[in-house]
mmCIF file of C-alpha atoms and ligand atoms in Angstrom:
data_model
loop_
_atom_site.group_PDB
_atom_site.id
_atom_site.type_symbol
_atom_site.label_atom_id
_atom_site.label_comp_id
_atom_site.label_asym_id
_atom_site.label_seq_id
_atom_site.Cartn_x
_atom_site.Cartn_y
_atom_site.Cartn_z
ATOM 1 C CA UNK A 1 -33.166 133.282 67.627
ATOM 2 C CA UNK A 2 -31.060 130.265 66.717
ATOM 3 C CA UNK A 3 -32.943 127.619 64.629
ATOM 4 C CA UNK A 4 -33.942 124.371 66.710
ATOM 5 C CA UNK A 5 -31.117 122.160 64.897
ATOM 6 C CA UNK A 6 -28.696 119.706 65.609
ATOM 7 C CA UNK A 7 -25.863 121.985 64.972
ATOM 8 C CA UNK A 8 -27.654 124.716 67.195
ATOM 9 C CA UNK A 9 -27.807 122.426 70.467
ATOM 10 C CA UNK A 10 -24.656 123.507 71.607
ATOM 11 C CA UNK A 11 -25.644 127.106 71.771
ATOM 12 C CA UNK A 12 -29.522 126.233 72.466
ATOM 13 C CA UNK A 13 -28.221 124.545 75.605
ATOM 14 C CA UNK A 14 -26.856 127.456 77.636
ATOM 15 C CA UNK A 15 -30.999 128.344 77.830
ATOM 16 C CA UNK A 16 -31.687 124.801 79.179
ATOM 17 C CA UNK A 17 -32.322 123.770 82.956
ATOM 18 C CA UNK A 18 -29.572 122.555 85.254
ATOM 19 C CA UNK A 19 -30.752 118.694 84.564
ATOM 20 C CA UNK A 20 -30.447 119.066 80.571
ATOM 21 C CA UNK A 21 -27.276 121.200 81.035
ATOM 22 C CA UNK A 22 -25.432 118.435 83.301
ATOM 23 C CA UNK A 23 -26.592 115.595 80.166
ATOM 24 C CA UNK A 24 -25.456 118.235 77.484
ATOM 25 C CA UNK A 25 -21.602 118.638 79.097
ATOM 26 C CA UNK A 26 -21.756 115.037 80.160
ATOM 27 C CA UNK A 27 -22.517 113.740 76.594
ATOM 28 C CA UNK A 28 -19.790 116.179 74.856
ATOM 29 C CA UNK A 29 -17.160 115.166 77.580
ATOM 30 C CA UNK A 30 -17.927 111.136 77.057
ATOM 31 C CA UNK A 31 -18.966 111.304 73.922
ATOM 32 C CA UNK A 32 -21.934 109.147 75.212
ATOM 33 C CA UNK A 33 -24.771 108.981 77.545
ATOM 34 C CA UNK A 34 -26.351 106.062 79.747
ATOM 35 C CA UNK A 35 -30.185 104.693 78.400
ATOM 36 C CA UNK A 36 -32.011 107.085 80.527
ATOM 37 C CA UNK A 37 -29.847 110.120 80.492
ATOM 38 C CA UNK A 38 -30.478 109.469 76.321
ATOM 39 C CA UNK A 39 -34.048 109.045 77.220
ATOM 40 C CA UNK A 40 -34.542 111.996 79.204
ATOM 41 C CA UNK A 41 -32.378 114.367 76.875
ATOM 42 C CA UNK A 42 -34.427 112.557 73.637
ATOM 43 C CA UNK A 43 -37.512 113.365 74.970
ATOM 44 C CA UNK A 44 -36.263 116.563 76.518
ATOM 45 C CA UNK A 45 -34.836 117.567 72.518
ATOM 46 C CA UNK A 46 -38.342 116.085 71.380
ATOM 47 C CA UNK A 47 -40.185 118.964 73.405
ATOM 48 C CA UNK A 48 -38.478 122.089 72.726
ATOM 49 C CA UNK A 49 -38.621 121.301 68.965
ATOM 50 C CA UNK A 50 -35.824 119.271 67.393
ATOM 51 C CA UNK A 51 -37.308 117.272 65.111
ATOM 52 C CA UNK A 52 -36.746 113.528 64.328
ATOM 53 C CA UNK A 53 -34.152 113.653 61.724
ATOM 54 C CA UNK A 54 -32.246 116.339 63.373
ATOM 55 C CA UNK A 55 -32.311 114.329 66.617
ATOM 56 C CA UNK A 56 -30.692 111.029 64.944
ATOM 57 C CA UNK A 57 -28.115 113.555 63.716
ATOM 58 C CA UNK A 58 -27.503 115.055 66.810
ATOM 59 C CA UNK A 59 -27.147 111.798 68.622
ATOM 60 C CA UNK A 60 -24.835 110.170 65.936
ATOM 61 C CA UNK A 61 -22.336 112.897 65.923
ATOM 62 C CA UNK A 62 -22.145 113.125 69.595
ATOM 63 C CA UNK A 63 -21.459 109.635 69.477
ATOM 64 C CA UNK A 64 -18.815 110.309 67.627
ATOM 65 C CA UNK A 65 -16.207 107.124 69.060
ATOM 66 C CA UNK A 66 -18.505 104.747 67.783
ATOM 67 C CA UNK A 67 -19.064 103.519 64.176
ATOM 68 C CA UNK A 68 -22.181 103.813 62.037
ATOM 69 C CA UNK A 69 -22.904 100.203 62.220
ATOM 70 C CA UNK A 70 -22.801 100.351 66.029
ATOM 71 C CA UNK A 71 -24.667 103.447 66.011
ATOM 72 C CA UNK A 72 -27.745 101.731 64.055
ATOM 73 C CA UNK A 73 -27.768 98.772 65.808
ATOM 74 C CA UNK A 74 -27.720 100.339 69.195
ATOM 75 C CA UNK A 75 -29.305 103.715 69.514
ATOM 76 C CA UNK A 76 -31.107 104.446 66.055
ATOM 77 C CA UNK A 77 -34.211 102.482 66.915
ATOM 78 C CA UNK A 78 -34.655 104.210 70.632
ATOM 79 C CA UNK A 79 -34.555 107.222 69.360
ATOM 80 C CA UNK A 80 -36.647 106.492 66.297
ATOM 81 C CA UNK A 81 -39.495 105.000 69.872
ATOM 82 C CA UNK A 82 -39.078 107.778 71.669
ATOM 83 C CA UNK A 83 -40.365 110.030 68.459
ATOM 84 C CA UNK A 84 -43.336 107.597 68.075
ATOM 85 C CA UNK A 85 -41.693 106.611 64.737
ATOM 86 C CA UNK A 86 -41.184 102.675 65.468
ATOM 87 C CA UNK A 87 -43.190 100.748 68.483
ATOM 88 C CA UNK A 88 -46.735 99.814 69.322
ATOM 89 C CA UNK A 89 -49.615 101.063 68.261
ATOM 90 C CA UNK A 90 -50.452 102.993 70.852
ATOM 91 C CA UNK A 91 -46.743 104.289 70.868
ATOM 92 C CA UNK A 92 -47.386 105.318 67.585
ATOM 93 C CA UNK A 93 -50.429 106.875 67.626
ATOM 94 C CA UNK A 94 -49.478 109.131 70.207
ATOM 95 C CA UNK A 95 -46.337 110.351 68.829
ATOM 96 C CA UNK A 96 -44.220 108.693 71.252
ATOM 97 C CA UNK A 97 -43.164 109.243 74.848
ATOM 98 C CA UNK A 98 -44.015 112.694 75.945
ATOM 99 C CA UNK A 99 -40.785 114.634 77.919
ATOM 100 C CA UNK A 100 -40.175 114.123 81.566
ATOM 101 C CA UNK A 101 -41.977 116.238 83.884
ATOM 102 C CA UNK A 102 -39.489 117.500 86.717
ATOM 103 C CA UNK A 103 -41.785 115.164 89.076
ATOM 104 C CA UNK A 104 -41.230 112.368 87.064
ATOM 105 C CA UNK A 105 -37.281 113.315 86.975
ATOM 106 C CA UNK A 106 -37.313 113.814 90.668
ATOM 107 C CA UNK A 107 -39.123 110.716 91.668
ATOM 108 C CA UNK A 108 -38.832 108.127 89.283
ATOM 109 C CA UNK A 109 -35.293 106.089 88.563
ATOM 110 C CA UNK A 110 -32.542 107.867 90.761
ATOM 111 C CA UNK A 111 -29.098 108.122 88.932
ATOM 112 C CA UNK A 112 -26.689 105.576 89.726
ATOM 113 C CA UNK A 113 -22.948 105.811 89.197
ATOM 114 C CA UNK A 114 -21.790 107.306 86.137
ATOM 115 C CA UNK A 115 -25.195 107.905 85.185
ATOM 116 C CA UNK A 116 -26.086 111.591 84.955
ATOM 117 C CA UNK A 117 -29.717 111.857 84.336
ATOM 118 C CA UNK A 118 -32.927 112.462 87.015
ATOM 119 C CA UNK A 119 -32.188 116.521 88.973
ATOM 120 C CA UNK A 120 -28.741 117.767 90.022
ATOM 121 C CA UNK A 121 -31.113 120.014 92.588
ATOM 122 C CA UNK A 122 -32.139 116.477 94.419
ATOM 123 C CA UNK A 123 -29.723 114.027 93.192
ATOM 124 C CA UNK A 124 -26.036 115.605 93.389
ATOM 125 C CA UNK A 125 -24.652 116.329 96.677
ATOM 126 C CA UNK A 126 -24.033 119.891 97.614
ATOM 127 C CA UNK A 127 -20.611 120.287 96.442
ATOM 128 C CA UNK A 128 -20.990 118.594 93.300
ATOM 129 C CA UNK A 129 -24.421 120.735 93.258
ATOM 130 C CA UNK A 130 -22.485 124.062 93.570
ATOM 131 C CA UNK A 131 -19.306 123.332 91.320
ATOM 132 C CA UNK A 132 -21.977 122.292 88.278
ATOM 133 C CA UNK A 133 -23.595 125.946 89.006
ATOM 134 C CA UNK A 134 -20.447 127.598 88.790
ATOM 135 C CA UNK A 135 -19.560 125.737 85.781
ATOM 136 C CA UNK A 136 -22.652 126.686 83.949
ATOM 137 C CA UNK A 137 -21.904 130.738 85.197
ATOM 138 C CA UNK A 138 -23.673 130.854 88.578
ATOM 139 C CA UNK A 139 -21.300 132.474 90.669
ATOM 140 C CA UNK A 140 -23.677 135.020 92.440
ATOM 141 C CA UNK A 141 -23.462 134.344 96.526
ATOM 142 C CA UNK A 142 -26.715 135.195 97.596
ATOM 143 C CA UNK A 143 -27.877 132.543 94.587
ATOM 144 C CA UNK A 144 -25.735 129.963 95.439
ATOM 145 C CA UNK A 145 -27.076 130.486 99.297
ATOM 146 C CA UNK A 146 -30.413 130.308 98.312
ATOM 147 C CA UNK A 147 -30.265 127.162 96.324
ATOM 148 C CA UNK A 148 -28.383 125.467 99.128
ATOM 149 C CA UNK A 149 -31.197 126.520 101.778
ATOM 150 C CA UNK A 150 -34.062 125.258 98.858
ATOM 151 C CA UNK A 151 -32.094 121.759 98.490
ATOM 152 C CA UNK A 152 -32.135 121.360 102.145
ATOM 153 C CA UNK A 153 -35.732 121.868 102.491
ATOM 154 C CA UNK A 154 -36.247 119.761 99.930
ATOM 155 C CA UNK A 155 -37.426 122.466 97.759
ATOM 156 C CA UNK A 156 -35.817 121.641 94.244
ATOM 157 C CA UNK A 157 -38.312 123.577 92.020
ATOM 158 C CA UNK A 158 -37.820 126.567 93.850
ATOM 159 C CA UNK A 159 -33.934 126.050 93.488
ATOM 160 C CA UNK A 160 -34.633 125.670 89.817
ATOM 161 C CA UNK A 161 -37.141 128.874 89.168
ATOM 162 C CA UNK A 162 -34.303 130.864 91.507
ATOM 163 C CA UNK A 163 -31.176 130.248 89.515
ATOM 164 C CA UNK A 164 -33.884 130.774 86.019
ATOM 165 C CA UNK A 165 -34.753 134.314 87.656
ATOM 166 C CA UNK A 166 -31.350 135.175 88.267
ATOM 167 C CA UNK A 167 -29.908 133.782 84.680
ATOM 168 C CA UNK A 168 -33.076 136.320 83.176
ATOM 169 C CA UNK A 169 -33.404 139.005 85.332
ATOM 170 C CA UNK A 170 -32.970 141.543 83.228
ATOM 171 C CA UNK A 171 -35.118 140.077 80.834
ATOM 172 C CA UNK A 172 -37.975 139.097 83.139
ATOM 173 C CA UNK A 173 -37.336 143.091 84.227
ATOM 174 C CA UNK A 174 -38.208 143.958 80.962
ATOM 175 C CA UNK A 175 -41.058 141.495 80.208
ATOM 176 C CA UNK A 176 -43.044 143.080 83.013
ATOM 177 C CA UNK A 177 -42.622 146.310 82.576
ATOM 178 C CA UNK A 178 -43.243 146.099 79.208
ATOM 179 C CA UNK A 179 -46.637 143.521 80.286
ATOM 180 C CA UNK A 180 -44.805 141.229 77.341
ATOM 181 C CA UNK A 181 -45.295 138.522 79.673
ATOM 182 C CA UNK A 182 -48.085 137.689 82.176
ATOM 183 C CA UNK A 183 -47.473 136.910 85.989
ATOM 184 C CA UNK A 184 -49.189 133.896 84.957
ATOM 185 C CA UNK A 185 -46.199 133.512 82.622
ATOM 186 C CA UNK A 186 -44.076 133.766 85.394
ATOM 187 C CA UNK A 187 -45.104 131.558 87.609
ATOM 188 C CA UNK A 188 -43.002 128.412 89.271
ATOM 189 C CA UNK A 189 -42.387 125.859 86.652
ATOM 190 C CA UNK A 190 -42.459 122.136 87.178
ATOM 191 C CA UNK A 191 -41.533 121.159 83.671
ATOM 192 C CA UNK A 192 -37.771 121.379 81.940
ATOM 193 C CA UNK A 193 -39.699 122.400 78.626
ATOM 194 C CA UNK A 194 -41.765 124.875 80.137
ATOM 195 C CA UNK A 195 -38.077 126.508 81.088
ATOM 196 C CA UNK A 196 -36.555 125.840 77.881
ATOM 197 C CA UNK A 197 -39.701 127.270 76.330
ATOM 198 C CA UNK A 198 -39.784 130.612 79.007
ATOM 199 C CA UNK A 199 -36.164 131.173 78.346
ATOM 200 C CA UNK A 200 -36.379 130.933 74.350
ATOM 201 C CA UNK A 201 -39.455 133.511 74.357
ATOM 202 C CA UNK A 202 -37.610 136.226 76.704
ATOM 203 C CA UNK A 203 -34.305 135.811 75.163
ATOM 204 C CA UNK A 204 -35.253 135.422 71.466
HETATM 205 FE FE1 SF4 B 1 -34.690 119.949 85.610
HETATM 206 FE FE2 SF4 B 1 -36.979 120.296 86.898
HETATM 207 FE FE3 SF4 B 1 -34.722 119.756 88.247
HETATM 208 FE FE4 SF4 B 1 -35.097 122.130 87.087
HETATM 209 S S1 SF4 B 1 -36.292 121.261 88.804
HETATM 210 S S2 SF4 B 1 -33.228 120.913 87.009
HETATM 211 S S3 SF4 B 1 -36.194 121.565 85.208
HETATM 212 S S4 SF4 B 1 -35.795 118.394 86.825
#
């Protein structure tokens, strides 16, 4: 499989969840990204294996409007926390923030305008919901149904591990009959790394 590099995102990112998707097209259509839709994609980039030196890169040629002097002054050092590299001790110690659960992304700091972090599953309206899925491929009716019955009941996760089922079915086909993956493997997952990480080991 593709190397986890900052050159590699763009192609990396067709195997990430709907919330890392919408912050991937959102950054390469502004050029930038809001302090905790960077925070959330950091840590996010952080988890599936990008490390510190290729994230800096990936952030400052994203950025790509904004000079090298703004670039230090503004977003170096967050990244640089996020990675445990600068900060407190404790900070430090640990290696820096750990990435967002999907509880924490669907409960903590809903996106305001222009903003385009937290879970397009809970936080975008229908419409915007389904036009995002299309964009990303998901054209499928009985999918699209499904995930607007799961947002409805409030049922995001499920909405997630449906469209992730549908994106690998032929893979997850595969995995099972060749016992390559567990059901335990399979289960629902509540983390965007654990998806990243599910994807990357079926597809790769
Ligand atoms: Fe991301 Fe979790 Fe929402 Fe899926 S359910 S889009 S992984 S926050």
């Amino acid at each position: 499989g593709a190397d986890i590099s900052a050159r590699n995102i763009d192609t990396l990112s067709a195997q990430f969840p709907l919330c890392m998707q919408n912050l991937h097209r959102t950054l390469r259509r502004d050029a930038h990204l809001k302090h905790f839709g960077r925070l959330q994609y950091t840590l996010f980039l952080k988890g599936i294996g990008l490390n510190l030196e290729e994230c800096l890169i990936f952030w400052r040629s994203s950025f790509h409007k904004i000079t090298e002097d703004t670039f230090n002054k503004e977003y170096r050092y967050n990244v640089r926390h996020s990675y445990g590299d600068v900060g407190g001790d404790s900070n430090r110690r640990g290696g820096g923030y750990s990435p967002f659960s999907c509880q924490k992304i669907l409960t903590e700091h809903p996106p305001g305008p222009g903003e385009a972090h937290g879970c397009p599953y809970r936080h975008f309206s229908l419409e915007n919901l389904t036009t995002l899925l299309q964009g990303v491929g998901i054209t499928d009716r009985s999918v699209l149904n499904g995930v607007k019955e799961d947002k409805e009941s409030q049922k995001f996760h499920m909405a997630c591990n449906r469209v992730f089922e549908h994106v690998h079915k032929n893979e997850i086909k595969k995995a099972k009959e060749e016992s390559i993956m567990t059901s335990a493997q399979l289960e629902t997952m509540v983390h965007p790394n654990e998806y990243f990480k599910r994807s990357y080991l079926l597809k790769n």
